[in-house]
Coordinates of N, CA, C and O in Angstrom, one line a residue:
M4 N 0.7 -1.2 0.0 CA 0.1 0.1 -0.2 C 1.0 1.3 -0.1 O 2.0 1.3 0.8
E5 N 0.3 2.4 -0.8 CA 1.2 3.4 -0.7 C 0.0 4.8 -0.8 O -0.9 4.5 -1.6
V6 N 0.4 5.8 0.3 CA -0.4 7.0 -0.2 C 0.2 7.6 -1.4 O 1.3 8.2 -1.3
I7 N -1.0 8.0 -2.4 CA -0.3 8.8 -3.6 C -0.7 10.0 -3.8 O -0.3 10.7 -4.5
A8 N -1.9 10.5 -2.8 CA -2.2 11.7 -2.8 C -2.8 12.1 -1.5 O -3.5 11.3 -0.9
A9 N -2.9 13.4 -1.2 CA -3.6 14.0 0.1 C -3.5 15.6 -0.3 O -3.1 16.1 -1.0
T10 N -4.8 16.0 0.3 CA -5.4 17.2 0.1 C -4.5 18.4 1.0 O -4.8 19.5 0.8
S11 N -3.6 18.0 2.0 CA -2.9 19.0 2.6 C -1.3 18.4 2.8 O -1.3 17.1 2.6
Y12 N -0.5 19.2 3.0 CA 0.8 18.8 3.2 C 1.5 19.7 4.3 O 1.2 20.9 4.5
D13 N 2.3 19.1 4.9 CA 3.1 19.7 6.3 C 4.3 18.8 6.3 O 4.4 17.6 6.7
E14 N 5.4 19.3 6.0 CA 6.8 18.5 5.9 C 7.1 17.8 7.3 O 7.6 16.9 7.2
N15 N 6.5 18.4 8.4 CA 6.7 17.6 9.7 C 5.9 16.5 10.0 O 6.3 15.7 10.9
F16 N 4.8 16.4 9.3 CA 3.7 15.2 9.5 C 3.4 14.8 8.1 O 2.4 14.9 7.8
N17 N 4.4 14.1 7.6 CA 4.4 13.4 6.3 C 3.1 12.4 6.0 O 2.8 11.5 6.9
V18 N 2.2 12.6 4.8 CA 1.2 11.6 4.6 C 1.7 10.3 4.8 O 0.7 9.2 5.1
R19 N 2.9 9.7 4.5 CA 3.3 8.4 4.5 C 3.2 7.8 6.1 O 3.3 6.8 6.2
N20 N 3.0 8.6 6.8 CA 3.1 8.3 8.2 C 1.8 7.5 8.6 O 1.7 6.6 9.8
V21 N 1.0 7.7 8.0 CA -0.3 6.7 8.2 C -0.3 5.5 8.0 O -1.3 4.5 8.3
L22 N 0.6 4.7 7.1 CA 1.0 3.6 7.1 C 2.1 3.0 7.9 O 2.3 1.6 7.7
N23 N 2.8 3.8 8.6 CA 4.0 3.0 9.3 C 3.9 2.4 10.7 O 4.6 1.8 11.2
K24 N 2.4 2.7 11.1 CA 2.0 1.7 12.3 C 2.7 2.2 13.6 O 2.6 1.8 14.6
N25 N 3.5 3.4 13.5 CA 3.9 4.1 14.7 C 2.9 4.9 15.3 O 2.8 6.2 14.5
P26 N 2.3 4.7 16.5 CA 1.2 5.8 16.8 C 1.8 7.3 17.1 O 0.9 8.3 17.1
K27 N 2.9 7.4 17.3 CA 3.5 8.8 17.5 C 3.8 9.4 16.1 O 3.9 10.8 16.2
D28 N 3.7 8.9 15.1 CA 3.8 9.4 13.7 C 2.3 9.7 13.3 O 1.5 8.9 13.4
F29 N 2.2 10.6 12.4 CA 0.8 11.1 11.9 C 0.8 12.1 10.9 O 1.8 12.7 10.8
W30 N -0.4 12.1 10.1 CA -0.5 13.1 9.2 C -1.5 14.0 9.8 O -2.6 13.6 10.3
I31 N -1.4 15.3 9.5 CA -2.2 16.5 10.1 C -3.0 17.1 8.8 O -2.3 17.4 7.7
T32 N -4.1 17.5 8.9 CA -4.9 18.5 8.0 C -4.6 19.7 8.3 O -3.9 20.3 9.2
T33 N -5.1 20.4 7.2 CA -4.7 22.1 7.0 C -5.6 22.9 7.8 O -5.5 23.9 7.9
G34 N -6.7 22.2 8.2 CA -7.9 23.0 9.1 C -9.2 23.2 8.3 O -9.9 23.7 8.9
M35 N -9.0 22.9 7.1 CA -10.3 22.9 6.4 C -11.0 21.8 6.1 O -9.9 20.9 5.9
F36 N -12.2 21.3 5.8 CA -12.9 20.1 5.4 C -13.6 20.3 4.3 O -14.3 21.3 4.0
P37 N -13.7 19.4 3.3 CA -13.2 17.9 3.5 C -11.6 17.9 3.2 O -11.0 18.5 2.5
Q38 N -10.9 16.7 3.9 CA -9.7 16.3 3.5 C -9.6 15.0 3.0 O -10.6 14.1 3.4
E39 N -8.8 14.7 2.1 CA -8.8 13.4 1.3 C -7.4 12.7 1.3 O -6.3 13.3 1.3
L40 N -7.3 11.2 1.5 CA -6.2 10.6 1.4 C -6.4 9.5 0.3 O -7.6 8.9 0.3
L41 N -5.6 9.5 -0.8 CA -5.9 8.5 -1.8 C -5.0 7.4 -1.5 O -3.5 7.7 -1.8
I42 N -5.0 6.1 -1.5 CA -4.2 4.9 -1.4 C -4.4 4.2 -2.4 O -5.3 3.8 -2.8
D43 N -3.1 3.6 -2.9 CA -2.9 2.8 -4.0 C -2.6 1.5 -3.3 O -1.9 1.3 -2.6
L44 N -3.6 0.3 -3.7 CA -3.4 -0.8 -3.0 C -2.4 -1.8 -3.7 O -2.1 -2.8 -2.9
K45 N -1.7 -1.3 -4.8 CA -0.7 -2.0 -5.4 C -1.1 -3.3 -6.3 O -0.9 -3.6 -7.2
V46 N -2.2 -4.0 -5.7 CA -2.8 -5.2 -6.2 C -4.4 -5.2 -6.0 O -4.8 -4.7 -5.0
P47 N -5.2 -5.7 -6.8 CA -6.6 -5.5 -6.5 C -6.8 -6.4 -5.6 O -6.4 -7.6 -5.5
K48 N -7.7 -6.0 -4.5 CA -8.2 -6.7 -3.5 C -9.6 -6.5 -2.8 O -10.0 -5.3 -3.2
A49 N -10.3 -7.6 -2.6 CA -11.7 -7.4 -2.0 C -11.3 -6.4 -0.7 O -10.1 -6.7 0.0
I50 N -12.2 -5.7 -0.3 CA -12.2 -5.0 0.9 C -13.4 -5.3 1.9 O -14.7 -5.1 1.5
S51 N -13.2 -5.6 3.0 CA -14.4 -5.9 4.1 C -14.5 -4.8 5.1 O -15.5 -4.6 5.5
R52 N -13.1 -4.2 5.5 CA -13.1 -3.2 6.5 C -11.9 -2.3 6.4 O -10.9 -2.7 5.8
V53 N -12.0 -1.2 6.9 CA -11.0 -0.2 7.1 C -11.0 0.2 8.4 O -11.9 0.5 9.2
T54 N -9.5 0.0 9.0 CA -9.6 0.5 10.5 C -8.7 1.7 10.7 O -7.5 1.8 9.7
L55 N -8.9 2.7 11.3 CA -8.3 4.1 11.3 C -8.1 4.5 12.6 O -9.0 4.3 13.6
Q56 N -6.7 5.0 12.9 CA -6.6 5.7 14.3 C -6.3 7.0 14.0 O -5.5 7.5 13.0
T57 N -7.3 8.0 14.8 CA -7.3 9.4 14.4 C -7.3 10.1 15.6 O -7.7 9.6 16.7
T58 N -7.4 11.5 15.5 CA -7.8 12.4 16.6 C -8.6 13.4 16.0 O -8.4 13.9 14.5
A59 N -9.7 13.9 16.6 CA -10.4 15.0 16.2 C -11.4 14.9 14.8 O -11.8 15.8 14.2
V60 N -11.4 13.7 14.4 CA -12.4 13.3 13.2 C -13.7 13.1 13.7 O -13.9 12.3 14.7
R61 N -14.7 13.9 13.0 CA -16.1 13.5 13.3 C -16.6 12.8 12.4 O -17.5 11.9 12.9
K62 N -16.6 13.2 11.1 CA -17.1 12.2 10.2 C -16.4 11.7 9.1 O -15.5 12.6 8.4
I63 N -16.4 10.7 8.5 CA -15.6 10.2 7.4 C -16.5 9.4 6.3 O -17.4 8.7 6.7
K64 N -16.0 9.4 5.1 CA -16.6 8.4 4.1 C -15.3 7.6 3.4 O -14.3 8.2 3.2
I65 N -15.5 6.7 2.9 CA -14.6 5.7 2.1 C -15.1 5.3 0.9 O -16.5 4.9 0.9
E66 N -14.3 5.5 -0.3 CA -14.6 5.1 -1.6 C -13.6 4.1 -1.8 O -12.6 4.3 -1.4
G67 N -14.0 3.4 -3.0 CA -13.0 2.6 -3.8 C -13.2 2.8 -5.2 O -14.4 3.0 -5.8
C68 N -12.0 2.2 -6.0 CA -12.1 2.4 -7.4 C -11.5 1.0 -7.7 O -10.6 0.5 -7.4
E69 N -12.0 0.5 -8.8 CA -11.9 -0.9 -9.5 C -11.0 -0.8 -10.5 O -10.2 -1.9 -11.1
K70 N -10.9 0.5 -11.2 CA -10.2 0.8 -12.3 C -8.7 0.6 -11.9 O -8.1 0.9 -11.0
N71 N -7.7 0.6 -13.0 CA -6.3 0.7 -13.1 C -5.6 2.1 -12.8 O -4.5 2.1 -12.5
S72 N -6.6 3.1 -12.9 CA -6.0 4.4 -12.5 C -7.4 5.1 -11.6 O -8.4 4.6 -11.5
P73 N -7.0 5.9 -10.8 CA -7.9 6.5 -9.7 C -9.1 7.4 -10.3 O -8.9 8.7 -10.0
T74 N -9.9 6.5 -11.0 CA -11.1 7.4 -11.5 C -12.5 6.6 -11.0 O -12.3 5.5 -11.0
D75 N -13.6 7.3 -11.2 CA -14.7 6.6 -10.9 C -14.7 5.8 -9.6 O -14.9 4.6 -9.7
F76 N -14.7 6.4 -8.7 CA -15.0 5.7 -7.3 C -16.3 5.4 -6.9 O -17.3 6.2 -7.3
T77 N -16.6 4.4 -6.0 CA -17.8 4.0 -5.7 C -17.6 4.1 -4.2 O -16.7 3.9 -3.4
V78 N -18.9 4.7 -3.4 CA -18.8 5.0 -1.9 C -19.0 3.6 -1.3 O -20.1 3.0 -1.7
L79 N -17.9 3.2 -0.5 CA -18.2 1.9 0.3 C -18.9 2.1 1.6 O -19.4 1.2 2.0
K80 N -18.6 3.2 2.3 CA -19.3 3.7 3.4 C -19.5 5.3 3.5 O -18.6 6.1 3.3
E81 N -20.7 5.5 3.5 CA -21.3 6.9 3.8 C -21.3 7.6 5.1 O -21.8 7.0 5.9
A82 N -20.6 8.7 5.2 CA -20.4 9.4 6.4 C -20.7 9.0 7.7 O -21.6 8.8 8.4
Q83 N -19.6 7.9 8.1 CA -19.4 7.3 9.3 C -19.1 8.1 10.5 O -18.2 8.9 10.2
E84 N -19.8 8.4 11.4 CA -19.6 9.4 12.5 C -18.9 8.7 13.5 O -18.9 7.7 14.0
F85 N -17.7 9.3 13.7 CA -16.8 9.0 14.8 C -17.1 9.6 16.4 O -17.6 10.7 16.4
G86 N -16.8 8.7 17.2 CA -17.0 9.2 18.7 C -16.0 9.6 19.3 O -14.8 9.6 18.5
G87 N -15.9 9.9 20.4 CA -14.6 10.2 21.3 C -14.1 11.5 20.8 O -13.0 11.6 20.1
K88 N -14.6 12.7 21.1 CA -14.2 13.9 20.9 C -12.6 14.2 21.2 O -11.9 14.9 20.4
G89 N -12.3 13.7 22.3 CA -10.9 14.1 23.0 C -10.1 13.0 22.9 O -10.6 11.6 23.2
G90 N -8.7 13.1 22.5 CA -7.9 11.9 22.6 C -8.0 11.0 21.2 O -8.7 11.4 20.2
M91 N -7.2 10.1 21.3 CA -7.0 9.0 20.0 C -8.4 8.2 20.0 O -9.1 7.9 20.7
Q92 N -8.8 8.1 18.6 CA -9.8 7.3 18.3 C -9.6 6.2 17.4 O -8.6 6.4 16.6
K93 N -10.1 5.1 17.6 CA -9.9 4.0 16.9 C -11.1 3.4 16.2 O -12.0 3.0 17.1
E94 N -11.2 3.4 15.1 CA -12.6 2.8 14.4 C -12.4 1.9 13.4 O -11.3 2.0 12.6
T95 N -13.2 0.7 13.5 CA -13.0 0.0 12.4 C -14.5 -0.1 11.6 O -15.5 -0.3 12.3
I96 N -14.5 0.1 10.4 CA -15.5 0.4 9.5 C -15.9 -0.7 8.5 O -14.7 -1.1 7.6
S97 N -16.8 -1.2 8.5 CA -17.1 -2.7 7.8 C -17.7 -1.8 6.5 O -18.5 -1.1 6.5
V98 N -17.3 -2.2 5.4 CA -17.6 -1.7 4.0 C -18.5 -2.9 3.2 O -19.2 -2.4 2.3
N99 N -18.1 -4.3 3.4 CA -18.9 -5.3 2.7 C -19.1 -5.0 1.1 O -20.3 -5.1 0.8
E100 N -18.2 -5.0 0.4 CA -18.3 -4.8 -1.1 C -17.9 -6.3 -1.2 O -16.7 -6.7 -2.0
M101 N -18.8 -7.3 -1.4 CA -18.6 -8.7 -1.8 C -18.4 -8.8 -3.5 O -19.0 -8.1 -4.2
G102 N -17.2 -9.4 -3.6 CA -16.8 -9.7 -5.1 C -16.0 -8.5 -5.8 O -15.5 -8.8 -6.7
S103 N -16.0 -7.4 -5.4 CA -15.4 -6.2 -6.0 C -14.0 -6.5 -5.5 O -13.5 -6.6 -4.3
Q104 N -13.1 -6.0 -6.5 CA -11.7 -6.2 -6.4 C -11.3 -4.5 -6.5 O -11.2 -4.0 -7.7
F105 N -10.7 -3.8 -5.6 CA -10.5 -2.6 -5.7 C -8.9 -2.2 -5.8 O -7.9 -2.8 -5.1
H106 N -8.4 -1.3 -6.4 CA -7.1 -1.0 -6.8 C -6.7 0.5 -5.9 O -5.5 0.4 -5.6
F107 N -7.7 1.1 -5.8 CA -7.3 2.2 -4.8 C -8.7 2.4 -3.9 O -9.6 2.2 -4.1
V108 N -8.2 3.3 -2.7 CA -9.2 3.6 -1.5 C -9.0 4.9 -1.4 O -7.7 5.4 -1.2
K109 N -10.0 5.8 -1.2 CA -10.2 7.1 -0.7 C -10.5 7.4 0.6 O -11.9 6.9 0.7
I110 N -10.0 7.9 1.4 CA -10.4 8.3 2.8 C -10.8 9.7 2.8 O -9.9 10.5 2.5
I111 N -12.0 9.9 3.0 CA -12.3 11.4 3.1 C -13.1 12.0 4.4 O -13.9 11.4 5.1
I112 N -12.2 12.7 4.7 CA -12.6 13.4 6.2 C -13.7 14.5 6.0 O -13.3 15.5 5.6
L113 N -14.8 14.3 6.3 CA -15.8 15.3 6.0 C -15.9 16.3 7.0 O -16.1 17.5 6.8
E114 N -15.6 16.0 8.4 CA -15.9 16.8 9.4 C -14.9 16.7 10.5 O -14.6 15.6 10.6
G115 N -14.5 17.6 11.1 CA -13.7 17.5 12.3 C -14.3 17.9 13.4 O -15.1 18.9 13.5
Y116 N -14.0 17.6 14.8 CA -14.3 18.2 16.1 C -13.8 19.6 16.3 O -14.0 20.4 17.2
E117 N -12.5 19.6 15.7 CA -11.6 20.7 15.9 C -11.1 21.2 14.4 O -11.6 20.6 13.4
D118 N -10.4 22.5 14.4 CA -9.8 22.9 13.2 C -9.1 21.9 12.5 O -8.9 21.8 11.1
F119 N -8.1 21.2 13.1 CA -7.4 20.2 12.6 C -7.5 18.8 13.1 O -8.1 18.7 14.1
A120 N -7.3 17.8 12.2 CA -7.5 16.4 12.6 C -6.2 15.7 12.3 O -5.5 16.3 11.4
T121 N -6.1 14.6 13.1 CA -5.0 13.8 12.6 C -5.1 12.4 12.1 O -6.1 11.7 12.7
V122 N -4.3 11.8 11.4 CA -4.6 10.2 11.0 C -3.3 9.6 11.6 O -2.1 10.0 10.6
H123 N -3.3 8.7 12.2 CA -2.0 8.0 12.8 C -1.9 6.7 12.1 O -0.7 6.2 12.0
N124 N -2.9 6.1 11.6 CA -2.9 4.7 10.9 C -4.1 4.5 10.3 O -5.1 4.4 10.7
I125 N -3.8 3.9 9.0 CA -4.8 3.3 8.2 C -4.5 1.7 7.9 O -3.5 1.4 7.4
E126 N -5.5 0.8 8.1 CA -5.3 -0.6 7.6 C -6.7 -0.9 6.8 O -7.6 -0.7 7.1
V127 N -6.3 -1.6 5.7 CA -7.1 -1.8 4.7 C -7.3 -3.4 4.7 O -6.2 -4.0 4.3
M128 N -8.3 -4.1 5.1 CA -8.6 -5.4 5.0 C -9.6 -5.8 4.2 O -10.7 -5.4 4.1

């Protein structure tokens, strides 16, 4: 897996941090919503759930793309609301797309509890 695009950039909080599994490393948003992360799965795979470790995320949407280039996304989970306004949040989101093989996953942070949100880890299973 590789993050190939993000809607905000901070050299101190690199977007690659969301895949390294170190909870002290993270990617931070710029303070406006929505914010997006585009992940290349490298090989097509069925997706049953996505686990995210975040802070200050209120609502999220997950989309997937079956094509070889990141176009024509399908909504896998619409506007999942996160609990836990303060501190680390860990959410596992079931997407149940039986039979579909996705090349790309897009994580869209629709709303935050605060001006900035962080993503510490993403796992796509």
